[in-house]
XYZ file of C-alpha atoms in Angstrom:
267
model
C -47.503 -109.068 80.784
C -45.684 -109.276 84.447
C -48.135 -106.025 85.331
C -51.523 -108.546 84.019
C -50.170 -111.427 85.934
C -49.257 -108.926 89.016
C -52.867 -107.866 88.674
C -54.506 -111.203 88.416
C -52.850 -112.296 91.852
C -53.785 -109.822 93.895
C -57.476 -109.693 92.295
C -57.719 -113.362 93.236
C -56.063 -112.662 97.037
C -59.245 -110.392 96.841
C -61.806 -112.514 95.975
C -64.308 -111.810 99.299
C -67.790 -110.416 97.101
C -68.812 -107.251 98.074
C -72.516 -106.719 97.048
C -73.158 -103.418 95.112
C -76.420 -102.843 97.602
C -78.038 -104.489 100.638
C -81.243 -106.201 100.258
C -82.692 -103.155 101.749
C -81.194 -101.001 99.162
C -82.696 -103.322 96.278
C -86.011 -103.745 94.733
C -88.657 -105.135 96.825
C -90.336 -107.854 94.984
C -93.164 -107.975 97.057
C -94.049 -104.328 95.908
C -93.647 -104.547 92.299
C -93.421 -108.157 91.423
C -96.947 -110.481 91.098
C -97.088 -112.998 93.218
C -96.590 -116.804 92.253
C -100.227 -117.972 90.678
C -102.405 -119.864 92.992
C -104.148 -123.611 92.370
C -106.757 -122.106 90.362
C -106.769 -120.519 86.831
C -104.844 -120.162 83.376
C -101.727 -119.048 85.165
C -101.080 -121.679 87.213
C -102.498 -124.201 84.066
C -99.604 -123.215 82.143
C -96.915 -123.539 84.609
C -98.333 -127.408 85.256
C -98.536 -127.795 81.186
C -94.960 -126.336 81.255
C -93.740 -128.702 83.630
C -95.486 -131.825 81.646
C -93.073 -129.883 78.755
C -90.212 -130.417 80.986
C -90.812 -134.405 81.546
C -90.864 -134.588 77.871
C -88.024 -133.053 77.043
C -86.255 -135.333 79.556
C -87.367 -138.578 77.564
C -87.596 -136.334 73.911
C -84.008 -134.506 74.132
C -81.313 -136.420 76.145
C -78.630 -133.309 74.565
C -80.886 -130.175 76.578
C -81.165 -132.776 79.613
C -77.911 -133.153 80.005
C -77.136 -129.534 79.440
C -79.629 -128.478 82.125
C -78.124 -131.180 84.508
C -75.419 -129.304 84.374
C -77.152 -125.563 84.567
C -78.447 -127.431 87.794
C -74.395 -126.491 89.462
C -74.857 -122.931 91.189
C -72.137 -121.177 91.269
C -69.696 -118.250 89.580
C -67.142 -120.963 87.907
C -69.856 -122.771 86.368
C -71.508 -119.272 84.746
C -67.501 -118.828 84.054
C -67.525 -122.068 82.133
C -70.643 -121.851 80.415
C -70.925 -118.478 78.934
C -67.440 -118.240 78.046
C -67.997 -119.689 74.394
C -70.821 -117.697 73.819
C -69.525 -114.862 75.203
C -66.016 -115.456 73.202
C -63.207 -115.253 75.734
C -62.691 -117.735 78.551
C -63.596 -116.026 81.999
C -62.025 -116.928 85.262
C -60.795 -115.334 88.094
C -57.037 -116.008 86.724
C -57.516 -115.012 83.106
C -59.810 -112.098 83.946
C -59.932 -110.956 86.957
C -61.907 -107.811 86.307
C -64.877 -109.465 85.095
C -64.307 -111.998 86.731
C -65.351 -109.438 90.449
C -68.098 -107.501 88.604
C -69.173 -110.795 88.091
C -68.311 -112.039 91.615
C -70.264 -108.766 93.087
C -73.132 -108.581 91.150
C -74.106 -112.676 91.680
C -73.950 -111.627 95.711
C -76.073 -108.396 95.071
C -78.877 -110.723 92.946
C -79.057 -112.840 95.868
C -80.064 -110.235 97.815
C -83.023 -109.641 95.804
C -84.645 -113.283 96.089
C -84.669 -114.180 99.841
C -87.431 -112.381 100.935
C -89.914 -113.213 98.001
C -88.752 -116.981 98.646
C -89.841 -116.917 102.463
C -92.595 -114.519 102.412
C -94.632 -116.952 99.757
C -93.040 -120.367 100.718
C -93.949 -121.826 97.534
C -93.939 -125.441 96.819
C -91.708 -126.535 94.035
C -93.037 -128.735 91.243
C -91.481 -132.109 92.295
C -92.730 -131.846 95.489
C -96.014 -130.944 94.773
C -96.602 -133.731 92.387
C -94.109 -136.427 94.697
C -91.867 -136.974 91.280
C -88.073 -137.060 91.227
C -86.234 -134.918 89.630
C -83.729 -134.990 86.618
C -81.256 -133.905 89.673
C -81.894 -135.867 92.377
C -78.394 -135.014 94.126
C -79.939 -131.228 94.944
C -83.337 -132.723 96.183
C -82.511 -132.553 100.097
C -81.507 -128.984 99.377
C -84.159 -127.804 96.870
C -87.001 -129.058 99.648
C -85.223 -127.074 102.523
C -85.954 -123.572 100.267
C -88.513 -122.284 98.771
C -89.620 -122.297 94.713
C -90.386 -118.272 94.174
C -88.324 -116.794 92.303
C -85.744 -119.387 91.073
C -82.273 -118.131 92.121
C -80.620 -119.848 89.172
C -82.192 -117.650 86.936
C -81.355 -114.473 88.749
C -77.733 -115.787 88.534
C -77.882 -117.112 84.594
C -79.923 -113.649 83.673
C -78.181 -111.135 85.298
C -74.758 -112.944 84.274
C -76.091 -112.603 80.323
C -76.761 -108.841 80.903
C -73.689 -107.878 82.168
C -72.059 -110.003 79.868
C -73.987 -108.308 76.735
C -72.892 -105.129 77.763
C -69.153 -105.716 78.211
C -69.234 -107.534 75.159
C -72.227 -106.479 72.728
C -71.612 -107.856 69.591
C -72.077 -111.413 71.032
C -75.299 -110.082 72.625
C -77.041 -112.720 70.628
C -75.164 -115.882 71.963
C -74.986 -114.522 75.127
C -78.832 -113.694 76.042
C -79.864 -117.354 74.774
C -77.458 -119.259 77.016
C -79.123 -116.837 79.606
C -82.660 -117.791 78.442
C -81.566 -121.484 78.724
C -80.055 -121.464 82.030
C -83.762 -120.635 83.609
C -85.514 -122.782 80.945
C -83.161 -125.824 82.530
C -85.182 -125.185 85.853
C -88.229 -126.917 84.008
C -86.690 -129.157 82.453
C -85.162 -130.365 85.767
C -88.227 -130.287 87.561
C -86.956 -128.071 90.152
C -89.563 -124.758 89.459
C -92.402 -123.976 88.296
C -92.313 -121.557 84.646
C -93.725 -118.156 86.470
C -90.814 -118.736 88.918
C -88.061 -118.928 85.751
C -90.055 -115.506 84.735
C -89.918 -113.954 87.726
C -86.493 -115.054 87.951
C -85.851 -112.512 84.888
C -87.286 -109.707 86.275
C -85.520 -109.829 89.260
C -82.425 -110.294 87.671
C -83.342 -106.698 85.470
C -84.365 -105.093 88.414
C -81.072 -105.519 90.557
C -79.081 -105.111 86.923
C -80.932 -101.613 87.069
C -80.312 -100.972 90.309
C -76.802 -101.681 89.848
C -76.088 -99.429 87.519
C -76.680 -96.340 89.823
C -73.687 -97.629 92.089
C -70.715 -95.578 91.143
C -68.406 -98.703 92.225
C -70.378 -100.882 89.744
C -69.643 -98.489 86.976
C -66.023 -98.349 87.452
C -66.019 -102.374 87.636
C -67.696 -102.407 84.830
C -65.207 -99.899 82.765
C -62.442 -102.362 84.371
C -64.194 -105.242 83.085
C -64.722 -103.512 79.630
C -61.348 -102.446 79.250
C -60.211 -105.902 80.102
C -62.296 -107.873 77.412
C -60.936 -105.188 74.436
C -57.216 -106.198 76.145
C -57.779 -109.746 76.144
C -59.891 -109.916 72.771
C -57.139 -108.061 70.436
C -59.314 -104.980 70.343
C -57.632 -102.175 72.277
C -55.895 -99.207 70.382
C -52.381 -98.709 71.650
C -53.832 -95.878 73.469
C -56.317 -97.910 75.604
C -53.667 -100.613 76.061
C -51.061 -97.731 77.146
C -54.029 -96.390 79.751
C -54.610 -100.053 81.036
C -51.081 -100.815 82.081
C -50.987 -97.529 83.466
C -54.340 -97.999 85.358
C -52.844 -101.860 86.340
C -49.600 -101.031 87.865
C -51.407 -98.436 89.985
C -54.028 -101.072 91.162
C -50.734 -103.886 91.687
C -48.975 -101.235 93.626
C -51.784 -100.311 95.864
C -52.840 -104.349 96.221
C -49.158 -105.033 96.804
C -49.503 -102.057 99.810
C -52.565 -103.262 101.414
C -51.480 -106.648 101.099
C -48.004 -105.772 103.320
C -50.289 -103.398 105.695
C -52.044 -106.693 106.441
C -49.528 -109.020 106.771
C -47.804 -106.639 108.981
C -50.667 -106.162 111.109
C -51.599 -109.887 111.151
C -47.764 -110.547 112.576
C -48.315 -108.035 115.670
């Protein structure tokens, strides 16, 4: 137990993200990607119908409002909050600090993905387009200072599901529809447009894929699978014998880089 809580300091001393690739190294989504519909045509008919959908659900189901309200707060101790039932252990950087940094690093590579798409077609987001307020009207000064294509959020909520599901697959179910709804809250909202929530997904699977060629991201993810069987019972006495192994090697090179610093900081 001293060696976990040894291990969850120094992990959270650490908690700078380091992005698996560059947005140079990732996907480009102008290459592969369609772009956002135009004015005209059944495409862009179905994101307005969609967003008529999300009014109604605003007056219809005041339970999913509030719940996308909420999915409207971007950022990693949120996701922590909100998939942590589904996915059947709390996550945080305290409790588990191994998932807790593949989570950390993969939400900075995702972002990578989505700025260029966002400038290069400027698109208008719903609310703006049709002068309405939003079910979030805190964000608005922010969410008209960037751009609608692809939403961000659900980069964040689909590539957090996926790495989820595959450190912990038997709750793939939960997990994957608390993904789904994080992007479907964008609609709700008002804040995009449906084709941005979709290309929100593939983005998110695109950088997941990419991901998985990094050999760092492969060993974070063994960390962060080990973890979970630790923390959820499910570890043979074997695994738990090779993770307190593995985690007093990791406090006593964090301890060592730690004192290198502080040294070096004092001089």
């Amino acid at each position: 137990m001293t060696v976990l809580m040894t291990v969850a300091v120094c992990a959270s001393a650490q908690s700078k993200p380091e992005p698996y690739f560059s947005f140079r190294e990732l996907p480009n989504m102008l290459k592969w990607c369609p772009a956002p519909p135009d004015t005209v045509g059944s495409a862009f008919a179905y994101d307005i119908m969609q967003y008529m959908w999300g009014k109604e659900m605003r007056v219809k189901d005041k339970e999913r409002t509030e719940i996308a309200i909420r999915d409207a707060v971007y950022s990693l101790e949120y996701i922590a909050q909100e998939f942590s039932e589904p996915f059947g252990l709390q996550i945080s950087e305290e409790e588990t600090p191994e998932i807790w940094k593949l989570l950390r690093d993969a939400k900075a590579t995702c972002e990578h993905i989505s700025g260029f798409p966002k400038f290069y077609y400027k698109r208008i987001r719903p609310f703006m387009r049709f002068h309405e307020p939003t079910a979030t009207p805190q964000f608005e000064p922010d969410l008209r200072r960037n751009f609608s294509y692809p939403s961000g959020h659900t980069i964040l909520g689909w590539a957090s599901a996926l790495l989820l599901t595959e450190i912990n697959p038997e709750r793939a179910d939960t997990i994957l529809k608390r993904g789904m709804m994080y992007g479907e809250s964008r609609v709700i909202v008002g804040a995009h447009w449906q084709s941005d929530v979709d290309a929100g997904r593939l983005a998110a699977a695109a950088a997941y894929s990419r991901m998985h060629t990094s050999e760092r991201f492969l060993e974070q993810m063994r960390l962060a699978r080990q973890e979970f069987r630790i923390k959820a019972g499910l570890a043979t006495i074997v695994e738990m014998k090779a993770y307190k192994k593995e985690a007093e090697k990791r406090a006593k090179a964090a301890a060592k880089a730690a004192a290198k610093a502080k040294k070096a900081a004092s001089n």
